[in-house]
CSV table of C-alpha atoms and ligand atoms in Angstrom, one decimal:
chain,number,residue,atom,x,y,z
A,206,UNK,CA,-73.4,-44.1,-44.5
A,207,UNK,CA,-76.0,-43.1,-41.9
A,208,UNK,CA,-75.6,-44.8,-38.5
A,209,UNK,CA,-78.1,-47.5,-37.9
A,210,UNK,CA,-80.7,-46.7,-35.3
A,211,UNK,CA,-80.8,-49.0,-32.4
A,212,UNK,CA,-83.6,-48.8,-29.8
A,213,UNK,CA,-82.7,-50.4,-26.5
A,214,UNK,CA,-85.6,-51.5,-24.2
A,215,UNK,CA,-84.1,-53.1,-21.2
A,216,UNK,CA,-87.3,-53.6,-19.3
A,217,UNK,CA,-87.6,-55.3,-15.9
A,218,UNK,CA,-85.9,-57.7,-13.6
A,219,UNK,CA,-82.5,-58.9,-14.9
A,220,UNK,CA,-83.2,-57.1,-18.2
A,221,UNK,CA,-81.3,-53.9,-17.4
A,222,UNK,CA,-78.2,-55.6,-16.0
A,223,UNK,CA,-77.9,-58.0,-19.0
A,224,UNK,CA,-78.5,-55.3,-21.5
A,225,UNK,CA,-75.8,-53.2,-19.8
A,226,UNK,CA,-73.3,-56.0,-20.7
A,227,UNK,CA,-74.6,-56.3,-24.2
A,228,UNK,CA,-74.1,-52.5,-24.7
A,229,UNK,CA,-70.5,-52.9,-23.8
A,230,UNK,CA,-70.2,-55.3,-26.7
A,231,UNK,CA,-72.0,-52.8,-29.0
A,232,UNK,CA,-69.5,-50.2,-27.9
A,233,UNK,CA,-66.6,-52.6,-28.6
A,234,UNK,CA,-67.7,-52.8,-32.2
A,235,UNK,CA,-67.9,-49.0,-32.4
A,236,UNK,CA,-64.3,-48.7,-31.1
A,237,UNK,CA,-62.8,-51.7,-33.0
A,238,UNK,CA,-64.8,-52.1,-36.1
A,239,UNK,CA,-66.1,-48.6,-36.7
A,240,UNK,CA,-69.6,-50.0,-36.5
A,241,UNK,CA,-71.5,-47.1,-35.0
A,242,UNK,CA,-75.1,-47.2,-33.9
A,243,UNK,CA,-77.3,-44.3,-32.8
A,244,UNK,CA,-78.5,-45.8,-29.6
A,245,UNK,CA,-81.7,-44.6,-27.9
A,246,UNK,CA,-82.8,-46.2,-24.6
A,247,UNK,CA,-86.4,-46.2,-23.4
A,248,UNK,CA,-88.8,-47.9,-20.9
A,249,UNK,CA,-90.9,-50.9,-21.4
A,250,UNK,CA,-92.9,-53.3,-19.2
A,251,UNK,CA,-93.3,-52.7,-15.5
A,252,UNK,CA,-90.6,-50.0,-15.7
A,253,UNK,CA,-92.8,-48.1,-18.2
A,254,UNK,CA,-95.9,-48.8,-16.2
A,255,UNK,CA,-94.4,-47.2,-13.1
A,256,UNK,CA,-93.7,-44.0,-14.9
A,257,UNK,CA,-96.4,-43.7,-17.6
A,258,UNK,CA,-99.2,-46.0,-16.3
A,259,UNK,CA,-98.8,-48.2,-19.4
A,260,UNK,CA,-96.3,-50.9,-20.4
A,261,UNK,CA,-95.4,-49.1,-23.6
A,262,UNK,CA,-95.8,-45.3,-24.1
A,263,UNK,CA,-96.9,-44.0,-27.5
A,264,UNK,CA,-93.6,-42.1,-27.9
A,265,UNK,CA,-91.7,-45.4,-27.3
A,266,UNK,CA,-93.8,-47.2,-29.9
A,267,UNK,CA,-93.0,-44.5,-32.4
A,268,UNK,CA,-89.3,-44.9,-31.7
A,269,UNK,CA,-89.7,-48.6,-32.2
A,270,UNK,CA,-91.3,-48.0,-35.6
A,271,UNK,CA,-88.5,-45.7,-36.6
A,272,UNK,CA,-85.6,-47.9,-35.4
A,273,UNK,CA,-83.6,-50.2,-37.6
A,274,UNK,CA,-83.5,-52.8,-34.9
A,275,UNK,CA,-84.6,-53.2,-31.3
A,276,UNK,CA,-82.5,-54.8,-28.5
A,277,UNK,CA,-84.9,-55.9,-25.8
A,278,UNK,CA,-84.2,-57.1,-22.3
A,279,UNK,CA,-87.1,-58.8,-20.4
A,280,UNK,CA,-90.4,-57.7,-18.9
A,281,UNK,CA,-92.6,-58.6,-15.9
A,282,UNK,CA,-92.4,-59.4,-12.2
A,283,UNK,CA,-94.6,-60.1,-9.1
A,284,UNK,CA,-94.6,-56.3,-8.4
A,285,UNK,CA,-97.2,-55.9,-11.3
A,286,UNK,CA,-99.3,-59.0,-10.5
A,287,UNK,CA,-102.4,-57.0,-9.8
A,288,UNK,CA,-102.2,-54.8,-12.8
A,289,UNK,CA,-105.0,-55.3,-15.4
A,290,UNK,CA,-104.0,-57.4,-18.4
A,291,UNK,CA,-104.0,-54.7,-21.0
A,292,UNK,CA,-101.6,-52.7,-18.9
A,293,UNK,CA,-99.4,-55.6,-17.7
A,294,UNK,CA,-95.7,-55.6,-18.5
A,295,UNK,CA,-96.0,-58.5,-20.9
A,296,UNK,CA,-98.6,-56.5,-22.9
A,297,UNK,CA,-95.9,-54.0,-23.9
A,298,UNK,CA,-94.0,-56.8,-25.6
A,299,UNK,CA,-97.1,-58.2,-27.2
A,300,UNK,CA,-98.1,-54.8,-28.6
A,301,UNK,CA,-94.6,-54.3,-30.1
A,302,UNK,CA,-94.8,-57.7,-31.8
A,303,UNK,CA,-98.3,-56.9,-33.2
A,304,UNK,CA,-97.7,-53.3,-34.2
A,305,UNK,CA,-94.4,-54.0,-36.0
A,306,UNK,CA,-95.9,-57.2,-37.4
A,307,UNK,CA,-93.0,-59.3,-36.1
A,308,UNK,CA,-94.5,-62.5,-37.3
A,309,UNK,CA,-91.5,-64.7,-37.5
A,310,UNK,CA,-89.8,-65.6,-34.2
A,311,UNK,CA,-86.4,-67.4,-34.6
A,312,UNK,CA,-85.4,-69.3,-31.5
A,313,UNK,CA,-82.2,-71.3,-31.7
A,314,UNK,CA,-81.5,-74.2,-29.3
A,315,UNK,CA,-77.8,-74.6,-29.6
A,316,UNK,CA,-75.7,-76.7,-27.3
A,317,UNK,CA,-72.3,-75.1,-26.5
A,318,UNK,CA,-69.7,-77.9,-26.3
A,319,UNK,CA,-68.6,-76.7,-22.9
A,320,UNK,CA,-72.2,-76.9,-21.5
A,321,UNK,CA,-73.3,-80.3,-23.0
A,322,UNK,CA,-73.0,-81.9,-19.6
A,323,UNK,CA,-75.3,-79.3,-18.0
A,324,UNK,CA,-78.3,-80.6,-20.0
A,325,UNK,CA,-80.8,-82.6,-18.1
A,326,UNK,CA,-80.5,-85.2,-20.9
A,327,UNK,CA,-77.6,-87.5,-21.5
A,328,UNK,CA,-74.6,-85.8,-23.0
A,329,UNK,CA,-74.6,-88.0,-26.2
A,330,UNK,CA,-78.2,-87.1,-26.9
A,331,UNK,CA,-77.6,-83.3,-26.9
A,332,UNK,CA,-73.9,-82.7,-27.8
A,333,UNK,CA,-73.7,-80.9,-31.1
A,334,UNK,CA,-77.4,-80.0,-31.0
A,335,UNK,CA,-78.4,-77.0,-33.1
A,336,UNK,CA,-82.1,-76.7,-33.7
A,337,UNK,CA,-83.9,-73.6,-34.9
A,338,UNK,CA,-87.6,-73.1,-33.9
A,339,UNK,CA,-89.6,-70.8,-36.1
A,340,UNK,CA,-92.6,-69.7,-34.1
A,341,UNK,CA,-95.4,-67.7,-35.6
A,342,UNK,CA,-95.6,-64.7,-33.3
A,343,UNK,CA,-98.5,-62.4,-34.2
A,344,UNK,CA,-101.5,-64.7,-34.6
A,345,UNK,CA,-103.2,-67.7,-33.1
A,346,UNK,CA,-104.6,-67.9,-29.7
A,347,UNK,CA,-102.5,-65.0,-28.4
A,348,UNK,CA,-104.4,-62.4,-30.4
A,349,UNK,CA,-107.6,-64.1,-31.7
A,350,UNK,CA,-110.9,-62.5,-30.9
A,351,UNK,CA,-113.1,-63.0,-29.0
A,352,UNK,CA,-110.8,-63.2,-26.0
A,353,UNK,CA,-112.9,-62.7,-22.9
A,354,UNK,CA,-114.3,-63.8,-19.6
A,355,UNK,CA,-118.1,-63.4,-19.4
A,356,UNK,CA,-120.5,-64.0,-16.5
A,357,UNK,CA,-123.3,-66.5,-17.2
A,358,UNK,CA,-126.9,-66.1,-16.0
A,359,UNK,CA,-126.2,-68.4,-13.0
A,360,UNK,CA,-123.3,-66.2,-11.9
A,361,UNK,CA,-120.6,-68.6,-13.0
A,362,UNK,CA,-118.1,-67.6,-15.6
A,363,UNK,CA,-117.1,-68.5,-19.1
A,364,UNK,CA,-113.6,-67.9,-20.6
A,365,UNK,CA,-112.9,-67.8,-24.3
A,366,UNK,CA,-109.6,-67.6,-26.3
A,367,UNK,CA,-109.8,-67.9,-30.0
A,368,UNK,CA,-107.2,-69.8,-32.1
A,369,UNK,CA,-107.4,-68.2,-35.5
A,370,UNK,CA,-105.0,-68.6,-38.6
A,371,UNK,CA,-105.3,-67.5,-42.1
A,372,UNK,CA,-103.6,-68.9,-45.2
A,373,UNK,CA,-101.4,-65.7,-45.5
A,374,UNK,CA,-100.2,-66.0,-41.9
A,375,UNK,CA,-99.3,-69.6,-42.2
A,376,UNK,CA,-97.7,-69.2,-45.7
A,377,UNK,CA,-95.4,-66.3,-44.7
A,378,UNK,CA,-94.2,-68.2,-41.6
A,379,UNK,CA,-93.6,-71.3,-43.7
A,380,UNK,CA,-91.5,-69.3,-46.2
A,381,UNK,CA,-89.2,-68.0,-43.4
A,382,UNK,CA,-88.6,-71.6,-42.3
A,383,UNK,CA,-88.0,-72.9,-45.9
A,384,UNK,CA,-85.7,-70.0,-46.7
A,385,UNK,CA,-83.6,-70.7,-43.6
A,386,UNK,CA,-83.6,-74.4,-44.4
A,387,UNK,CA,-81.8,-73.6,-47.6
A,388,UNK,CA,-79.0,-72.1,-45.5
A,389,UNK,CA,-78.9,-74.7,-42.8
A,390,UNK,CA,-79.8,-78.4,-42.9
A,391,UNK,CA,-82.3,-78.4,-45.7
A,392,UNK,CA,-84.9,-80.0,-43.4
A,393,UNK,CA,-88.1,-78.6,-41.9
A,394,UNK,CA,-90.5,-80.3,-39.5
A,395,UNK,CA,-94.0,-78.6,-39.4
A,396,UNK,CA,-95.8,-79.0,-36.1
A,397,UNK,CA,-99.5,-78.6,-35.3
A,398,UNK,CA,-102.5,-80.6,-33.9
A,399,UNK,CA,-104.4,-81.4,-37.1
A,400,UNK,CA,-105.9,-84.4,-35.4
A,401,UNK,CA,-108.1,-82.1,-33.2
A,402,UNK,CA,-107.8,-78.5,-34.4
A,403,UNK,CA,-109.1,-76.9,-37.6
A,404,UNK,CA,-106.2,-74.4,-37.5
A,405,UNK,CA,-103.9,-77.5,-37.5
A,406,UNK,CA,-105.6,-78.9,-40.6
A,407,UNK,CA,-105.1,-75.6,-42.4
A,408,UNK,CA,-101.6,-75.2,-41.1
A,409,UNK,CA,-100.6,-78.6,-42.5
A,410,UNK,CA,-102.4,-77.9,-45.8
A,411,UNK,CA,-100.8,-74.5,-46.4
A,412,UNK,CA,-97.3,-75.6,-45.4
A,413,UNK,CA,-97.6,-78.6,-47.8
A,414,UNK,CA,-98.7,-76.4,-50.7
A,415,UNK,CA,-95.9,-73.8,-50.2
A,416,UNK,CA,-93.4,-76.7,-50.1
A,417,UNK,CA,-94.8,-78.4,-53.2
A,418,UNK,CA,-95.0,-75.1,-55.2
A,419,UNK,CA,-91.9,-73.2,-54.0
A,420,UNK,CA,-89.5,-75.4,-52.0
A,421,UNK,CA,-89.7,-79.0,-53.4
A,422,UNK,CA,-85.9,-79.2,-52.7
A,423,UNK,CA,-86.4,-79.1,-48.9
A,424,UNK,CA,-87.0,-82.2,-46.9
A,425,UNK,CA,-90.4,-81.5,-45.1
A,426,UNK,CA,-92.0,-83.7,-42.5
A,427,UNK,CA,-95.1,-83.1,-40.3
A,428,UNK,CA,-95.5,-83.9,-36.6
A,429,UNK,CA,-98.3,-83.5,-34.0
A,430,UNK,CA,-97.3,-81.0,-31.3
A,431,UNK,CA,-97.6,-83.5,-28.4
A,432,UNK,CA,-95.4,-86.0,-30.3
A,433,UNK,CA,-92.9,-83.3,-31.0
A,434,UNK,CA,-92.7,-82.5,-27.3
A,435,UNK,CA,-91.9,-86.1,-26.7
A,436,UNK,CA,-89.4,-86.5,-29.6
A,437,UNK,CA,-87.5,-83.4,-28.5
A,438,UNK,CA,-86.7,-85.3,-25.3
A,439,UNK,CA,-86.2,-88.7,-26.9
A,440,UNK,CA,-84.0,-87.8,-29.9
A,441,UNK,CA,-83.6,-84.0,-30.3
A,442,UNK,CA,-81.0,-84.3,-33.0
A,443,UNK,CA,-83.5,-85.5,-35.5
A,444,UNK,CA,-84.7,-81.9,-35.9
A,445,UNK,CA,-83.1,-79.1,-37.9
A,446,UNK,CA,-85.8,-76.5,-38.2
A,447,UNK,CA,-89.2,-76.7,-36.5
A,448,UNK,CA,-92.0,-74.4,-37.8
A,449,UNK,CA,-95.1,-74.0,-35.6
A,450,UNK,CA,-97.8,-71.7,-34.4
A,451,UNK,CA,-97.6,-69.1,-31.6
A,452,UNK,CA,-98.7,-71.2,-28.6
A,453,UNK,CA,-97.0,-74.5,-29.5
A,454,UNK,CA,-93.9,-72.5,-30.4
A,455,UNK,CA,-94.0,-70.8,-27.0
A,456,UNK,CA,-94.0,-74.2,-25.2
A,457,UNK,CA,-91.7,-76.1,-27.5
A,458,UNK,CA,-89.1,-73.4,-27.5
A,459,UNK,CA,-88.9,-73.4,-23.7
A,460,UNK,CA,-88.5,-77.2,-23.9
A,461,UNK,CA,-85.8,-77.1,-26.5
A,462,UNK,CA,-84.1,-74.3,-24.6
A,463,UNK,CA,-83.9,-76.5,-21.5
A,464,UNK,CA,-82.2,-79.3,-23.6
A,465,UNK,CA,-79.2,-77.0,-24.0
A,466,UNK,CA,-78.5,-76.8,-20.3
A,467,UNK,CA,-79.5,-73.3,-19.7
A,468,UNK,CA,-82.2,-71.0,-21.0
A,469,UNK,CA,-79.8,-68.2,-19.9
A,470,UNK,CA,-77.8,-68.9,-23.0
A,471,UNK,CA,-80.4,-68.5,-25.7
A,472,UNK,CA,-81.1,-65.5,-27.9
A,473,UNK,CA,-84.0,-64.9,-30.2
A,474,UNK,CA,-85.0,-62.8,-33.2
A,475,UNK,CA,-88.5,-61.6,-34.1
A,476,UNK,CA,-88.7,-60.4,-37.7
A,477,UNK,CA,-91.3,-58.7,-39.8
A,478,UNK,CA,-91.6,-58.6,-43.6
A,479,UNK,CA,-89.0,-56.5,-45.5
A,480,UNK,CA,-90.4,-53.3,-47.0
A,481,UNK,CA,-89.7,-52.0,-50.6
A,482,UNK,CA,-86.3,-50.7,-49.5
A,483,UNK,CA,-85.5,-54.1,-47.9
A,484,UNK,CA,-85.8,-52.6,-44.4
A,485,UNK,CA,-87.2,-55.2,-42.0
A,486,UNK,CA,-88.6,-54.5,-38.5
A,487,UNK,CA,-86.8,-56.6,-36.0
A,488,UNK,CA,-86.6,-57.1,-32.3
A,489,UNK,CA,-83.9,-59.2,-30.5
A,490,UNK,CA,-84.4,-60.6,-27.0
A,491,UNK,CA,-83.1,-63.4,-24.8
A,492,UNK,CA,-85.4,-66.4,-24.4
A,493,UNK,CA,-85.1,-66.1,-20.6
A,494,UNK,CA,-87.6,-64.0,-18.7
A,495,UNK,CA,-87.0,-61.2,-16.2
A,496,UNK,CA,-86.0,-63.6,-13.3
A,497,UNK,CA,-87.2,-61.3,-10.6
A,498,UNK,CA,-85.8,-63.6,-7.9
A,499,UNK,CA,-82.2,-62.8,-8.8
A,500,UNK,CA,-82.7,-59.3,-10.3
A,501,UNK,CA,-80.3,-56.5,-9.1
A,502,UNK,CA,-77.8,-58.9,-7.5
A,503,UNK,CA,-75.3,-58.8,-10.3
A,504,UNK,CA,-75.4,-62.6,-10.8
A,505,UNK,CA,-77.6,-63.0,-13.9
A,506,UNK,CA,-76.2,-64.5,-17.1
A,507,UNK,CA,-75.8,-61.8,-19.7
A,508,UNK,CA,-74.8,-64.2,-22.5
A,509,UNK,CA,-78.2,-64.6,-24.0
A,510,UNK,CA,-78.5,-60.8,-24.3
A,511,UNK,CA,-75.0,-60.6,-25.8
A,512,UNK,CA,-75.9,-63.4,-28.3
A,513,UNK,CA,-79.1,-61.5,-29.1
A,514,UNK,CA,-76.9,-58.7,-30.3
A,515,UNK,CA,-75.0,-61.2,-32.4
A,516,UNK,CA,-78.3,-62.2,-34.0
A,517,UNK,CA,-79.1,-58.6,-34.6
A,518,UNK,CA,-75.9,-58.1,-36.5
A,519,UNK,CA,-76.6,-61.3,-38.6
A,520,UNK,CA,-80.3,-60.9,-39.4
A,521,UNK,CA,-80.8,-57.1,-39.5
A,522,UNK,CA,-77.5,-56.0,-41.0
A,523,UNK,CA,-76.1,-59.2,-42.7
A,524,UNK,CA,-72.9,-58.8,-40.6
A,525,UNK,CA,-72.3,-62.5,-40.4
A,526,UNK,CA,-68.5,-62.2,-39.6
A,527,UNK,CA,-69.2,-59.9,-36.7
A,528,UNK,CA,-71.9,-62.2,-35.4
A,529,UNK,CA,-69.6,-65.2,-35.6
A,530,UNK,CA,-66.9,-63.2,-33.7
A,531,UNK,CA,-69.3,-62.7,-30.8
A,532,UNK,CA,-70.4,-66.3,-30.8
A,533,UNK,CA,-66.8,-67.5,-30.8
A,534,UNK,CA,-65.9,-65.1,-28.0
A,535,UNK,CA,-68.8,-66.5,-25.9
A,536,UNK,CA,-67.7,-70.1,-26.7
A,537,UNK,CA,-64.2,-69.3,-25.5
A,538,UNK,CA,-65.4,-67.8,-22.3
A,539,UNK,CA,-67.2,-71.0,-21.6
A,540,UNK,CA,-64.2,-73.1,-22.6
A,541,UNK,CA,-62.1,-71.1,-20.2
A,542,UNK,CA,-64.5,-72.3,-17.4
A,543,UNK,CA,-66.3,-69.1,-16.5
A,544,UNK,CA,-69.9,-69.6,-15.4
A,545,UNK,CA,-72.7,-67.5,-13.9
A,546,UNK,CA,-74.7,-69.3,-11.3
A,547,UNK,CA,-77.4,-70.6,-13.7
A,548,UNK,CA,-74.8,-72.7,-15.6
A,549,UNK,CA,-72.4,-73.4,-12.8
A,550,UNK,CA,-70.7,-76.8,-12.9
A,551,UNK,CA,-68.3,-78.5,-10.4
A,552,UNK,CA,-64.7,-77.3,-10.9
A,553,UNK,CA,-65.7,-74.2,-12.9
A,554,UNK,CA,-65.2,-70.6,-11.9
A,555,UNK,CA,-68.4,-68.7,-10.7
A,556,UNK,CA,-68.5,-65.1,-11.9
A,557,UNK,CA,-70.8,-62.1,-11.7
A,558,UNK,CA,-72.8,-60.6,-14.6
A,559,UNK,CA,-70.1,-57.8,-15.0
A,560,UNK,CA,-67.2,-60.3,-14.9
A,561,UNK,CA,-68.9,-62.3,-17.6
A,562,UNK,CA,-69.1,-59.1,-19.7
A,563,UNK,CA,-65.4,-58.4,-19.0
A,564,UNK,CA,-64.5,-61.9,-20.1
A,565,UNK,CA,-66.4,-61.6,-23.4
A,566,UNK,CA,-64.7,-58.2,-24.1
A,567,UNK,CA,-61.3,-59.8,-23.4
A,568,UNK,CA,-62.0,-62.6,-25.8
A,569,UNK,CA,-63.1,-60.1,-28.4
A,570,UNK,CA,-59.9,-58.2,-28.0
A,571,UNK,CA,-57.9,-61.5,-28.3
A,572,UNK,CA,-59.8,-62.6,-31.4
A,573,UNK,CA,-59.3,-59.2,-33.0
A,574,UNK,CA,-55.6,-58.9,-32.2
B,653,LIG,C1,-92.1,-65.7,-24.7
B,653,LIG,C2,-92.8,-65.3,-23.4
B,653,LIG,C3,-94.0,-64.4,-23.8
B,653,LIG,C4,-94.9,-65.2,-24.6
B,653,LIG,C5,-94.7,-63.8,-22.6
B,653,LIG,C6,-93.8,-62.9,-21.8
B,653,LIG,C7,-95.9,-63.0,-23.1
B,653,LIG,O1,-93.2,-66.4,-22.7
B,653,LIG,O2,-91.6,-64.7,-25.4
B,653,LIG,O3,-91.9,-66.9,-25.0
B,653,LIG,O4,-95.7,-66.0,-24.1
B,653,LIG,O5,-94.8,-65.1,-25.9
B,654,LIG,MG1,-92.5,-68.3,-23.6
């Protein structure tokens, strides 16, 4: 069997140091499970801008197209604040999403038992929480045209972003949510603002049709996005799977992440449609950003990046046992009381990025023994 091609784009800020720890886990599977990847590393974001004058070089884009999966760090930082928008670090990520047509963004909000008390909500509201947000990722207001700032005759300005959705874009996102619901929870909540937005009206209509025609076995509900934001804080465990558009998904997934006690813990998967051979473009990245304020100090939490690699094994290669092994190792590290600064609690042991990586490898060794 040919080795799977992994493209590693560590990016900016804490991206590289977190990716470094995840690569130690990749290497562990090579040594212990003869799971070999051909790994190629390249630049993205500000790091690419500094070298190539663009946040994603054409050669890198080609590698992304050719890869079986992409492990991504994070992009952005104040250093590139003055850079024009089409060259900004974030634009490298947005271009990857668009070019590879990574329309389905899976963002789990899982509460690890050892961290339930770190949530800003009462422990009983969040313990055992395990939500999956499916965010549409290549449409809506992020990409709709026109998108511009123009100058009016009186010298003042006018800014436009366009929220656009087609039946096809909504339907394929809904199917990802319903398919996943058949594996976990059997329950989907579709979220939009159909009370004020035409895209919301169409969203609700298409999701309802797909449900009626193809997934009548799934328990489907609808909720307005503002109500969903409120319900996530009031009673988060009512949700299993939330399916929503690009912008609402961006915001609700940050909110859901915070329920878990630390955004530093959460991975994500961005998936395209499988081709005729069943090969599916996919990018895996932590939900946290580049955290420039703590970059380079060796104190960042690498667990979201490591858990992103677990998602990669599960969703790109169907290696569920291997994914569970990583997730269990992470859980045990937390149970043993090890914490990076972002999830530090009284009485626990504060460790560095590298020591957290060491601990995960040690737990993998113990689990494999
Ligand atoms: C995310 C981020 C991105 C987004 C930024 C970096 C463009 O916030 O992945 O949620 O808004 O999609
Ligand atoms: Mg975001």
